[in-house]
Amino acid sequence: MCGIIGYVGHHKPVPIILDALRRLEYRGYDSAGLAVIDENNVLSLRRAEGKLHNLEEAVRLNPVDGWYGIGHTRWATHGRPTEENAHPHRDCHGDAVVIHNGIVENFLTLKHQLQAEGHVFVTETDTEVIAHLVEKHFNGTFRTRFRAALAEMQGVFALVVNLAPRPARSLPRATARDRRRTGGSEYFVASDIPAILSHTRDVFFLQDGDVATLTIDGVTLTDLAGRPVKRQVTHILWDPIMAEKGGYKHFMLKEIFEQPRAVRDTILGRVGQETGRVFLDEMRSSRASSPPSAPCESSPAARAGTPRWLASS
């Protein structure tokens, strides 16, 4: 499960983004990245393979700052878990930057069409297609460009798009919030509640087909046709630990029920959609050796099924 965070406000975005990504680590990931746009409308990216501390080190060695930004932890589904495949992804001109959770099912068809039109791809991901689609529909407002790009995409996904050099605009499908206690408004978008609980407990949840535009002046919410919609603000009563349990009574129960999805996501991240190749770089053992296992409460049950899996593979 990928983690998504976006911020528009009067505070420095990079510390807020890194802290939010840290709170989303429980979702699992294999790379991380962020993008910020400064007062000169310059878009800057920092990405790193592996754990979040690698991204933090990249930011420490090559500092970046801005007025607003987005961040992402990636669980690979298209392309290997490398720095170049880490989100965010840009278009050819570096104006549109995208983070994405889910799968664009027709990305290969779209990629071949865009390549025929002259777009240059530099990653193996389906997410990069989104940035080029936004670039393709360069006429009209940002909202119309975004809706035109969505109209060509198939699949189930959530995404955030930032566009430079225009004013801060994000198109999220998660939560947003207006806080005026510090003397200025600020808005957040996140893929899960723990990312923003240290900043607010008042959120609204977007439904399928909702499009939210975030600026420093407020949030505009519409459907895919551009018609205004309203969502009720919810006050979150959970503490951060309860939120990370996802509604389950304890983490053990959450782990058990998430195993099918975890296996599915792991396999997706190791299969090249274009080549059909399977990448198992982390597994160095032969079929004749003992299957690897991790010491955890549910490992006996998982290990019991491993010999049958090896026998049929």
PDB file of C-alpha atoms in Angstrom:
ATOM      1  CA  MET A   1       0.000   0.000   0.000  1.00  0.00           C
ATOM      2  CA  CYS A   2       1.537   3.288  -1.038  1.00  0.00           C
ATOM      3  CA  GLY A   3       1.535   6.284   1.278  1.00  0.00           C
ATOM      4  CA  ILE A   4       0.459   9.733   0.066  1.00  0.00           C
ATOM      5  CA  ILE A   5       0.847  13.146   1.696  1.00  0.00           C
ATOM      6  CA  GLY A   6       0.382  16.665   0.343  1.00  0.00           C
ATOM      7  CA  TYR A   7       0.673  20.035   2.047  1.00  0.00           C
ATOM      8  CA  VAL A   8      -0.273  23.617   1.178  1.00  0.00           C
ATOM      9  CA  GLY A   9       0.222  26.224   3.892  1.00  0.00           C
ATOM     10  CA  HIS A  10       2.445  28.737   5.645  1.00  0.00           C
ATOM     11  CA  HIS A  11       4.929  26.309   7.173  1.00  0.00           C
ATOM     12  CA  LYS A  12       7.959  24.677   5.589  1.00  0.00           C
ATOM     13  CA  PRO A  13       6.593  21.638   3.741  1.00  0.00           C
ATOM     14  CA  VAL A  14       9.585  19.274   3.829  1.00  0.00           C
ATOM     15  CA  PRO A  15       9.578  18.537   7.605  1.00  0.00           C
ATOM     16  CA  ILE A  16       5.799  18.082   7.514  1.00  0.00           C
ATOM     17  CA  ILE A  17       6.025  15.702   4.546  1.00  0.00           C
ATOM     18  CA  LEU A  18       8.838  13.614   6.053  1.00  0.00           C
ATOM     19  CA  ASP A  19       7.038  13.339   9.386  1.00  0.00           C
ATOM     20  CA  ALA A  20       3.824  12.250   7.651  1.00  0.00           C
ATOM     21  CA  LEU A  21       5.676   9.629   5.601  1.00  0.00           C
ATOM     22  CA  ARG A  22       7.207   8.293   8.794  1.00  0.00           C
ATOM     23  CA  ARG A  23       3.717   7.856  10.222  1.00  0.00           C
ATOM     24  CA  LEU A  24       2.724   5.915   7.101  1.00  0.00           C
ATOM     25  CA  GLU A  25       5.631   3.469   7.253  1.00  0.00           C
ATOM     26  CA  TYR A  26       3.404   0.774   8.755  1.00  0.00           C
ATOM     27  CA  ARG A  27       1.703   0.447   5.354  1.00  0.00           C
ATOM     28  CA  GLY A  28       4.867  -1.062   3.857  1.00  0.00           C
ATOM     29  CA  TYR A  29       7.049   0.403   1.097  1.00  0.00           C
ATOM     30  CA  ASP A  30      10.294  -0.075  -0.814  1.00  0.00           C
ATOM     31  CA  SER A  31      11.170   3.510  -1.847  1.00  0.00           C
ATOM     32  CA  ALA A  32      10.204   7.074  -1.001  1.00  0.00           C
ATOM     33  CA  GLY A  33      10.285  10.545  -2.468  1.00  0.00           C
ATOM     34  CA  LEU A  34       9.025  14.104  -2.272  1.00  0.00           C
ATOM     35  CA  ALA A  35       8.583  17.130  -4.513  1.00  0.00           C
ATOM     36  CA  VAL A  36       8.302  20.795  -3.536  1.00  0.00           C
ATOM     37  CA  ILE A  37       7.720  23.982  -5.501  1.00  0.00           C
ATOM     38  CA  ASP A  38       9.362  27.186  -4.271  1.00  0.00           C
ATOM     39  CA  GLU A  39       8.481  30.876  -4.537  1.00  0.00           C
ATOM     40  CA  ASN A  40      10.166  31.035  -7.955  1.00  0.00           C
ATOM     41  CA  ASN A  41       7.935  28.197  -9.208  1.00  0.00           C
ATOM     42  CA  VAL A  42      10.929  25.858  -9.410  1.00  0.00           C
ATOM     43  CA  LEU A  43      10.038  22.203  -8.911  1.00  0.00           C
ATOM     44  CA  SER A  44      12.562  20.096  -6.971  1.00  0.00           C
ATOM     45  CA  LEU A  45      12.519  16.326  -6.385  1.00  0.00           C
ATOM     46  CA  ARG A  46      14.303  14.081  -3.914  1.00  0.00           C
ATOM     47  CA  ARG A  47      13.892  10.298  -4.118  1.00  0.00           C
ATOM     48  CA  ALA A  48      15.579   7.266  -2.612  1.00  0.00           C
ATOM     49  CA  GLU A  49      15.410   3.493  -2.807  1.00  0.00           C
ATOM     50  CA  GLY A  50      14.791   1.608   0.412  1.00  0.00           C
ATOM     51  CA  LYS A  51      13.708   2.978   3.754  1.00  0.00           C
ATOM     52  CA  LEU A  52      12.710   6.503   4.644  1.00  0.00           C
ATOM     53  CA  HIS A  53      16.021   7.294   6.338  1.00  0.00           C
ATOM     54  CA  ASN A  54      17.625   7.087   2.886  1.00  0.00           C
ATOM     55  CA  LEU A  55      15.326   9.875   1.664  1.00  0.00           C
ATOM     56  CA  GLU A  56      16.034  11.895   4.807  1.00  0.00           C
ATOM     57  CA  GLU A  57      19.756  11.502   4.140  1.00  0.00           C
ATOM     58  CA  ALA A  58      19.280  12.614   0.515  1.00  0.00           C
ATOM     59  CA  VAL A  59      17.493  15.737   1.744  1.00  0.00           C
ATOM     60  CA  ARG A  60      20.214  16.369   4.346  1.00  0.00           C
ATOM     61  CA  LEU A  61      22.981  16.120   1.754  1.00  0.00           C
ATOM     62  CA  ASN A  62      21.075  18.146  -0.839  1.00  0.00           C
ATOM     63  CA  PRO A  63      18.590  20.387   1.013  1.00  0.00           C
ATOM     64  CA  VAL A  64      15.373  21.462  -0.634  1.00  0.00           C
ATOM     65  CA  ASP A  65      12.622  23.852   0.429  1.00  0.00           C
ATOM     66  CA  GLY A  66       9.478  25.369  -1.026  1.00  0.00           C
ATOM     67  CA  TRP A  67       6.012  26.745  -0.475  1.00  0.00           C
ATOM     68  CA  TYR A  68       4.068  23.527  -0.918  1.00  0.00           C
ATOM     69  CA  GLY A  69       4.765  19.923  -1.766  1.00  0.00           C
ATOM     70  CA  ILE A  70       3.847  16.259  -1.909  1.00  0.00           C
ATOM     71  CA  GLY A  71       5.444  13.053  -0.652  1.00  0.00           C
ATOM     72  CA  HIS A  72       5.077   9.336  -1.289  1.00  0.00           C
ATOM     73  CA  THR A  73       6.141   5.915  -0.050  1.00  0.00           C
ATOM     74  CA  ARG A  74       5.955   3.370  -2.866  1.00  0.00           C
ATOM     75  CA  TRP A  75       5.125  -0.323  -2.796  1.00  0.00           C
ATOM     76  CA  ALA A  76       6.240  -1.425  -6.250  1.00  0.00           C
ATOM     77  CA  THR A  77       3.566  -2.726  -8.631  1.00  0.00           C
ATOM     78  CA  HIS A  78       4.996  -1.658 -12.016  1.00  0.00           C
ATOM     79  CA  GLY A  79       8.760  -1.628 -12.233  1.00  0.00           C
ATOM     80  CA  ARG A  80      11.438  -2.611  -9.784  1.00  0.00           C
ATOM     81  CA  PRO A  81      11.889  -0.845  -6.420  1.00  0.00           C
ATOM     82  CA  THR A  82      14.612   1.561  -7.562  1.00  0.00           C
ATOM     83  CA  GLU A  83      15.263   5.278  -7.152  1.00  0.00           C
ATOM     84  CA  GLU A  84      14.264   6.071 -10.729  1.00  0.00           C
ATOM     85  CA  ASN A  85      10.942   4.262 -10.244  1.00  0.00           C
ATOM     86  CA  ALA A  86      10.235   5.993  -6.919  1.00  0.00           C
ATOM     87  CA  HIS A  87       7.518   8.646  -6.890  1.00  0.00           C
ATOM     88  CA  PRO A  88       6.985  11.528  -7.618  1.00  0.00           C
ATOM     89  CA  HIS A  89       7.129  11.382 -11.424  1.00  0.00           C
ATOM     90  CA  ARG A  90       7.268  14.284 -13.888  1.00  0.00           C
ATOM     91  CA  ASP A  91       6.233  15.041 -17.437  1.00  0.00           C
ATOM     92  CA  CYS A  92       8.661  15.928 -20.228  1.00  0.00           C
ATOM     93  CA  HIS A  93       8.883  19.606 -19.226  1.00  0.00           C
ATOM     94  CA  GLY A  94       9.010  19.026 -15.485  1.00  0.00           C
ATOM     95  CA  ASP A  95       5.845  21.066 -14.887  1.00  0.00           C
ATOM     96  CA  ALA A  96       3.458  18.316 -13.733  1.00  0.00           C
ATOM     97  CA  VAL A  97       4.490  16.042 -10.867  1.00  0.00           C
ATOM     98  CA  VAL A  98       2.428  13.051  -9.776  1.00  0.00           C
ATOM     99  CA  ILE A  99       2.146  10.629  -6.853  1.00  0.00           C
ATOM    100  CA  HIS A 100      -0.204   7.705  -7.161  1.00  0.00           C
ATOM    101  CA  ASN A 101      -1.688   4.778  -5.255  1.00  0.00           C
ATOM    102  CA  GLY A 102      -3.307   1.960  -7.228  1.00  0.00           C
ATOM    103  CA  ILE A 103      -2.975   0.659 -10.770  1.00  0.00           C
ATOM    104  CA  VAL A 104      -3.623   2.228 -14.169  1.00  0.00           C
ATOM    105  CA  GLU A 105      -4.782  -0.913 -15.931  1.00  0.00           C
ATOM    106  CA  ASN A 106      -4.432   0.426 -19.492  1.00  0.00           C
ATOM    107  CA  PHE A 107      -1.082   2.117 -18.920  1.00  0.00           C
ATOM    108  CA  LEU A 108       0.747   0.117 -21.598  1.00  0.00           C
ATOM    109  CA  THR A 109      -1.710   1.200 -24.288  1.00  0.00           C
ATOM    110  CA  LEU A 110      -1.506   4.807 -23.102  1.00  0.00           C
ATOM    111  CA  LYS A 111       2.288   4.662 -22.879  1.00  0.00           C
ATOM    112  CA  HIS A 112       2.647   3.445 -26.457  1.00  0.00           C
ATOM    113  CA  GLN A 113       0.262   6.147 -27.681  1.00  0.00           C
ATOM    114  CA  LEU A 114       2.127   8.864 -25.805  1.00  0.00           C
ATOM    115  CA  GLN A 115       5.502   7.604 -27.036  1.00  0.00           C
ATOM    116  CA  ALA A 116       4.179   7.748 -30.606  1.00  0.00           C
ATOM    117  CA  GLU A 117       3.242  11.387 -29.947  1.00  0.00           C
ATOM    118  CA  GLY A 118       6.810  12.180 -28.833  1.00  0.00           C
ATOM    119  CA  HIS A 119       6.637  11.821 -25.060  1.00  0.00           C
ATOM    120  CA  VAL A 120       9.796  10.412 -23.470  1.00  0.00           C
ATOM    121  CA  PHE A 121       9.480   7.981 -20.564  1.00  0.00           C
ATOM    122  CA  VAL A 122      12.287   7.446 -18.074  1.00  0.00           C
ATOM    123  CA  THR A 123      10.729   4.923 -15.651  1.00  0.00           C
ATOM    124  CA  GLU A 124       9.028   1.517 -15.705  1.00  0.00           C
ATOM    125  CA  THR A 125       5.985   2.729 -13.777  1.00  0.00           C
ATOM    126  CA  ASP A 126       2.365   3.207 -14.745  1.00  0.00           C
ATOM    127  CA  THR A 127       2.324   6.449 -12.725  1.00  0.00           C
ATOM    128  CA  GLU A 128       4.507   8.306 -15.205  1.00  0.00           C
ATOM    129  CA  VAL A 129       1.723   7.929 -17.773  1.00  0.00           C
ATOM    130  CA  ILE A 130      -0.455  10.245 -15.653  1.00  0.00           C
ATOM    131  CA  ALA A 131       2.070  13.076 -15.748  1.00  0.00           C
ATOM    132  CA  HIS A 132       2.355  12.824 -19.539  1.00  0.00           C
ATOM    133  CA  LEU A 133      -1.428  12.730 -19.945  1.00  0.00           C
ATOM    134  CA  VAL A 134      -1.740  15.972 -17.984  1.00  0.00           C
ATOM    135  CA  GLU A 135       1.008  17.433 -20.173  1.00  0.00           C
ATOM    136  CA  LYS A 136      -0.761  16.216 -23.312  1.00  0.00           C
ATOM    137  CA  HIS A 137      -3.944  18.097 -22.470  1.00  0.00           C
ATOM    138  CA  PHE A 138      -2.151  21.432 -22.175  1.00  0.00           C
ATOM    139  CA  ASN A 139      -5.104  23.575 -23.249  1.00  0.00           C
ATOM    140  CA  GLY A 140      -7.620  24.809 -20.718  1.00  0.00           C
ATOM    141  CA  THR A 141      -7.606  25.132 -16.942  1.00  0.00           C
ATOM    142  CA  PHE A 142      -5.846  22.751 -14.627  1.00  0.00           C
ATOM    143  CA  ARG A 143      -9.161  21.153 -13.671  1.00  0.00           C
ATOM    144  CA  THR A 144     -10.165  20.508 -17.292  1.00  0.00           C
ATOM    145  CA  ARG A 145      -6.708  19.122 -18.078  1.00  0.00           C
ATOM    146  CA  PHE A 146      -6.897  16.782 -15.122  1.00  0.00           C
ATOM    147  CA  ARG A 147     -10.398  15.566 -15.981  1.00  0.00           C
ATOM    148  CA  ALA A 148      -9.324  14.981 -19.588  1.00  0.00           C
ATOM    149  CA  ALA A 149      -6.408  12.873 -18.373  1.00  0.00           C
ATOM    150  CA  LEU A 150      -8.644  10.872 -16.041  1.00  0.00           C
ATOM    151  CA  ALA A 151     -11.082  10.182 -18.869  1.00  0.00           C
ATOM    152  CA  GLU A 152      -8.358   8.180 -20.657  1.00  0.00           C
ATOM    153  CA  MET A 153      -7.352   6.101 -17.628  1.00  0.00           C
ATOM    154  CA  GLN A 154      -8.809   2.782 -16.473  1.00  0.00           C
ATOM    155  CA  GLY A 155      -8.328   1.217 -13.065  1.00  0.00           C
ATOM    156  CA  VAL A 156      -8.745   1.868  -9.361  1.00  0.00           C
ATOM    157  CA  PHE A 157      -6.448   4.516  -7.973  1.00  0.00           C
ATOM    158  CA  ALA A 158      -5.927   7.625  -5.876  1.00  0.00           C
ATOM    159  CA  LEU A 159      -3.529  10.318  -6.973  1.00  0.00           C
ATOM    160  CA  VAL A 160      -2.214  13.806  -6.355  1.00  0.00           C
ATOM    161  CA  VAL A 161      -0.951  16.142  -9.085  1.00  0.00           C
ATOM    162  CA  ASN A 162       1.029  19.341  -8.505  1.00  0.00           C
ATOM    163  CA  LEU A 163       1.537  21.738 -11.370  1.00  0.00           C
ATOM    164  CA  ALA A 164       4.218  24.414 -11.686  1.00  0.00           C
ATOM    165  CA  PRO A 165       4.539  27.327 -12.287  1.00  0.00           C
ATOM    166  CA  ARG A 166       0.918  28.046 -11.419  1.00  0.00           C
ATOM    167  CA  PRO A 167      -0.202  28.679  -7.808  1.00  0.00           C
ATOM    168  CA  ALA A 168      -0.303  25.741  -5.426  1.00  0.00           C
ATOM    169  CA  ARG A 169      -2.766  23.212  -6.771  1.00  0.00           C
ATOM    170  CA  SER A 170      -3.214  19.589  -5.829  1.00  0.00           C
ATOM    171  CA  LEU A 171      -5.809  17.084  -6.931  1.00  0.00           C
ATOM    172  CA  PRO A 172      -6.149  14.555  -4.111  1.00  0.00           C
ATOM    173  CA  ARG A 173      -8.510  11.793  -3.167  1.00  0.00           C
ATOM    174  CA  ALA A 174      -8.119  11.622   0.574  1.00  0.00           C
ATOM    175  CA  THR A 175      -8.479  14.248   3.319  1.00  0.00           C
ATOM    176  CA  ALA A 176      -8.051  18.004   3.612  1.00  0.00           C
ATOM    177  CA  ARG A 177      -8.211  20.516   6.392  1.00  0.00           C
ATOM    178  CA  ASP A 178      -8.276  24.287   7.065  1.00  0.00           C
ATOM    179  CA  ARG A 179      -6.510  25.507  10.195  1.00  0.00           C
ATOM    180  CA  ARG A 180      -6.576  29.195  11.131  1.00  0.00           C
ATOM    181  CA  ARG A 181      -5.296  29.023  14.717  1.00  0.00           C
ATOM    182  CA  THR A 182      -1.721  29.756  13.635  1.00  0.00           C
ATOM    183  CA  GLY A 183      -2.669  32.879  11.735  1.00  0.00           C
ATOM    184  CA  GLY A 184      -2.916  31.293   8.323  1.00  0.00           C
ATOM    185  CA  SER A 185      -4.718  28.558   6.446  1.00  0.00           C
ATOM    186  CA  GLU A 186      -3.119  25.223   5.674  1.00  0.00           C
ATOM    187  CA  TYR A 187      -4.463  22.160   3.955  1.00  0.00           C
ATOM    188  CA  PHE A 188      -3.436  18.525   3.972  1.00  0.00           C
ATOM    189  CA  VAL A 189      -4.124  15.555   1.740  1.00  0.00           C
ATOM    190  CA  ALA A 190      -3.269  12.044   2.890  1.00  0.00           C
ATOM    191  CA  SER A 191      -3.887   8.418   2.033  1.00  0.00           C
ATOM    192  CA  ASP A 192      -4.532   7.546   5.683  1.00  0.00           C
ATOM    193  CA  ILE A 193      -5.430   9.364   8.874  1.00  0.00           C
ATOM    194  CA  PRO A 194      -2.244   8.771  10.951  1.00  0.00           C
ATOM    195  CA  ALA A 195      -0.273  10.990   8.553  1.00  0.00           C
ATOM    196  CA  ILE A 196      -2.104  14.127   9.676  1.00  0.00           C
ATOM    197  CA  LEU A 197      -3.389  13.372  13.186  1.00  0.00           C
ATOM    198  CA  SER A 198      -0.626  15.474  14.742  1.00  0.00           C
ATOM    199  CA  HIS A 199      -1.963  18.482  12.812  1.00  0.00           C
ATOM    200  CA  THR A 200      -5.729  18.027  12.824  1.00  0.00           C
ATOM    201  CA  ARG A 201      -8.594  15.744  13.787  1.00  0.00           C
ATOM    202  CA  ASP A 202     -11.112  17.357  11.431  1.00  0.00           C
ATOM    203  CA  VAL A 203     -11.123  15.685   8.014  1.00  0.00           C
ATOM    204  CA  PHE A 204     -13.429  14.815   5.160  1.00  0.00           C
ATOM    205  CA  PHE A 205     -13.229  11.663   3.089  1.00  0.00           C
ATOM    206  CA  LEU A 206     -13.503  11.844  -0.671  1.00  0.00           C
ATOM    207  CA  GLN A 207     -15.613   9.348  -2.568  1.00  0.00           C
ATOM    208  CA  ASP A 208     -14.911   7.663  -5.908  1.00  0.00           C
ATOM    209  CA  GLY A 209     -14.901  10.272  -8.641  1.00  0.00           C
ATOM    210  CA  ASP A 210     -14.310  13.233  -6.325  1.00  0.00           C
ATOM    211  CA  VAL A 211     -11.749  15.817  -7.425  1.00  0.00           C
ATOM    212  CA  ALA A 212     -10.438  18.302  -4.851  1.00  0.00           C
ATOM    213  CA  THR A 213      -8.405  21.356  -5.781  1.00  0.00           C
ATOM    214  CA  LEU A 214      -6.237  22.684  -2.945  1.00  0.00           C
ATOM    215  CA  THR A 215      -4.825  26.207  -2.902  1.00  0.00           C
ATOM    216  CA  ILE A 216      -3.702  28.463  -0.095  1.00  0.00           C
ATOM    217  CA  ASP A 217      -7.134  30.084  -0.352  1.00  0.00           C
ATOM    218  CA  GLY A 218      -9.186  26.944   0.195  1.00  0.00           C
ATOM    219  CA  VAL A 219     -10.470  23.639  -1.133  1.00  0.00           C
ATOM    220  CA  THR A 220     -12.827  23.246  -4.100  1.00  0.00           C
ATOM    221  CA  LEU A 221     -14.555  19.884  -4.434  1.00  0.00           C
ATOM    222  CA  THR A 222     -16.234  18.622  -7.614  1.00  0.00           C
ATOM    223  CA  ASP A 223     -17.092  15.403  -9.385  1.00  0.00           C
ATOM    224  CA  LEU A 224     -15.452  14.263 -12.618  1.00  0.00           C
ATOM    225  CA  ALA A 225     -17.920  16.326 -14.643  1.00  0.00           C
ATOM    226  CA  GLY A 226     -16.967  19.494 -12.766  1.00  0.00           C
ATOM    227  CA  ARG A 227     -20.181  19.716 -10.729  1.00  0.00           C
ATOM    228  CA  PRO A 228     -19.735  20.950  -7.132  1.00  0.00           C
ATOM    229  CA  VAL A 229     -20.106  18.337  -4.393  1.00  0.00           C
ATOM    230  CA  LYS A 230     -20.048  18.513  -0.601  1.00  0.00           C
ATOM    231  CA  ARG A 231     -18.576  16.094   1.934  1.00  0.00           C
ATOM    232  CA  GLN A 232     -19.254  16.181   5.639  1.00  0.00           C
ATOM    233  CA  VAL A 233     -16.366  16.999   7.956  1.00  0.00           C
ATOM    234  CA  THR A 234     -15.640  14.229  10.455  1.00  0.00           C
ATOM    235  CA  HIS A 235     -13.944  14.750  13.816  1.00  0.00           C
ATOM    236  CA  ILE A 236     -11.512  11.884  14.474  1.00  0.00           C
ATOM    237  CA  LEU A 237     -11.563  10.561  18.045  1.00  0.00           C
ATOM    238  CA  TRP A 238      -8.940   7.842  17.661  1.00  0.00           C
ATOM    239  CA  ASP A 239      -5.433   8.213  18.987  1.00  0.00           C
ATOM    240  CA  PRO A 240      -2.573   7.593  16.521  1.00  0.00           C
ATOM    241  CA  ILE A 241      -2.031   3.967  17.637  1.00  0.00           C
ATOM    242  CA  MET A 242      -5.719   3.157  17.155  1.00  0.00           C
ATOM    243  CA  ALA A 243      -5.621   4.740  13.714  1.00  0.00           C
ATOM    244  CA  GLU A 244      -2.662   2.605  12.643  1.00  0.00           C
ATOM    245  CA  LYS A 245      -4.572  -0.540  13.638  1.00  0.00           C
ATOM    246  CA  GLY A 246      -7.062   0.242  10.878  1.00  0.00           C
ATOM    247  CA  GLY A 247     -10.054  -0.476  13.092  1.00  0.00           C
ATOM    248  CA  TYR A 248      -8.848  -3.903  14.244  1.00  0.00           C
ATOM    249  CA  LYS A 249      -8.665  -4.696  17.942  1.00  0.00           C
ATOM    250  CA  HIS A 250      -4.918  -5.295  17.844  1.00  0.00           C
ATOM    251  CA  PHE A 251      -2.042  -5.445  15.358  1.00  0.00           C
ATOM    252  CA  MET A 252      -1.955  -9.240  15.291  1.00  0.00           C
ATOM    253  CA  LEU A 253      -5.522  -9.390  14.007  1.00  0.00           C
ATOM    254  CA  LYS A 254      -4.746  -6.678  11.453  1.00  0.00           C
ATOM    255  CA  GLU A 255      -1.718  -8.634  10.238  1.00  0.00           C
ATOM    256  CA  ILE A 256      -3.741 -11.834   9.765  1.00  0.00           C
ATOM    257  CA  PHE A 257      -6.450 -10.214   7.693  1.00  0.00           C
ATOM    258  CA  GLU A 258      -3.953  -8.226   5.605  1.00  0.00           C
ATOM    259  CA  GLN A 259      -1.885 -11.281   4.579  1.00  0.00           C
ATOM    260  CA  PRO A 260      -3.767 -12.017   1.312  1.00  0.00           C
ATOM    261  CA  ARG A 261      -3.321  -8.452   0.142  1.00  0.00           C
ATOM    262  CA  ALA A 262       0.302  -8.378   1.277  1.00  0.00           C
ATOM    263  CA  VAL A 263       1.087 -11.491  -0.795  1.00  0.00           C
ATOM    264  CA  ARG A 264      -0.751 -10.076  -3.802  1.00  0.00           C
ATOM    265  CA  ASP A 265       1.040  -6.714  -3.567  1.00  0.00           C
ATOM    266  CA  THR A 266       4.414  -8.421  -3.163  1.00  0.00           C
ATOM    267  CA  ILE A 267       3.933 -10.475  -6.319  1.00  0.00           C
ATOM    268  CA  LEU A 268       2.706  -7.467  -8.294  1.00  0.00           C
ATOM    269  CA  GLY A 269       5.830  -5.553  -7.372  1.00  0.00           C
ATOM    270  CA  ARG A 270       8.091  -8.236  -8.765  1.00  0.00           C
ATOM    271  CA  VAL A 271       6.497  -8.808 -12.194  1.00  0.00           C
ATOM    272  CA  GLY A 272       7.498  -6.630 -15.154  1.00  0.00           C
ATOM    273  CA  GLN A 273       4.270  -5.707 -16.941  1.00  0.00           C
ATOM    274  CA  GLU A 274       6.015  -5.037 -20.253  1.00  0.00           C
ATOM    275  CA  THR A 275       8.538  -7.888 -20.299  1.00  0.00           C
ATOM    276  CA  GLY A 276       6.759 -10.496 -18.184  1.00  0.00           C
ATOM    277  CA  ARG A 277       9.983 -11.077 -16.226  1.00  0.00           C
ATOM    278  CA  VAL A 278       9.797 -11.929 -12.524  1.00  0.00           C
ATOM    279  CA  PHE A 279      12.257 -10.118 -10.228  1.00  0.00           C
ATOM    280  CA  LEU A 280      13.169 -11.942  -7.006  1.00  0.00           C
ATOM    281  CA  ASP A 281      16.479 -10.228  -6.288  1.00  0.00           C
ATOM    282  CA  GLU A 282      16.062 -10.607  -2.543  1.00  0.00           C
ATOM    283  CA  MET A 283      15.807 -14.435  -2.764  1.00  0.00           C
ATOM    284  CA  ARG A 284      19.237 -16.009  -3.188  1.00  0.00           C
ATOM    285  CA  SER A 285      18.376 -19.556  -2.131  1.00  0.00           C
ATOM    286  CA  SER A 286      17.864 -22.424  -4.573  1.00  0.00           C
ATOM    287  CA  ARG A 287      14.721 -24.550  -4.774  1.00  0.00           C
ATOM    288  CA  ALA A 288      16.515 -27.322  -2.931  1.00  0.00           C
ATOM    289  CA  SER A 289      17.345 -25.142   0.076  1.00  0.00           C
ATOM    290  CA  SER A 290      15.064 -24.412   3.000  1.00  0.00           C
ATOM    291  CA  PRO A 291      12.391 -21.804   2.314  1.00  0.00           C
ATOM    292  CA  PRO A 292      12.991 -18.464   4.024  1.00  0.00           C
ATOM    293  CA  SER A 293      10.721 -17.544   6.914  1.00  0.00           C
ATOM    294  CA  ALA A 294      10.417 -14.645   9.333  1.00  0.00           C
ATOM    295  CA  PRO A 295       9.939 -15.077  13.080  1.00  0.00           C
ATOM    296  CA  CYS A 296       6.481 -13.737  13.888  1.00  0.00           C
ATOM    297  CA  GLU A 297       3.336 -14.994  15.541  1.00  0.00           C
ATOM    298  CA  SER A 298       1.701 -16.161  12.306  1.00  0.00           C
ATOM    299  CA  SER A 299       4.852 -17.694  10.741  1.00  0.00           C
ATOM    300  CA  PRO A 300       4.035 -21.345  11.643  1.00  0.00           C
ATOM    301  CA  ALA A 301       0.894 -21.217   9.534  1.00  0.00           C
ATOM    302  CA  ALA A 302       2.670 -19.424   6.716  1.00  0.00           C
ATOM    303  CA  ARG A 303       5.597 -21.864   6.779  1.00  0.00           C
ATOM    304  CA  ALA A 304       3.266 -24.868   6.733  1.00  0.00           C
ATOM    305  CA  GLY A 305       2.051 -23.842   3.296  1.00  0.00           C
ATOM    306  CA  THR A 306       5.523 -23.099   1.894  1.00  0.00           C
ATOM    307  CA  PRO A 307       6.549 -26.675   0.918  1.00  0.00           C
ATOM    308  CA  ARG A 308       3.360 -27.082  -1.116  1.00  0.00           C
ATOM    309  CA  TRP A 309       4.064 -23.763  -2.837  1.00  0.00           C
ATOM    310  CA  LEU A 310       7.637 -24.811  -3.651  1.00  0.00           C
ATOM    311  CA  ALA A 311       6.477 -28.217  -4.905  1.00  0.00           C
ATOM    312  CA  SER A 312       4.052 -26.619  -7.346  1.00  0.00           C
ATOM    313  CA  SER A 313       6.389 -23.853  -8.545  1.00  0.00           C
TER     314      SER A 313
END
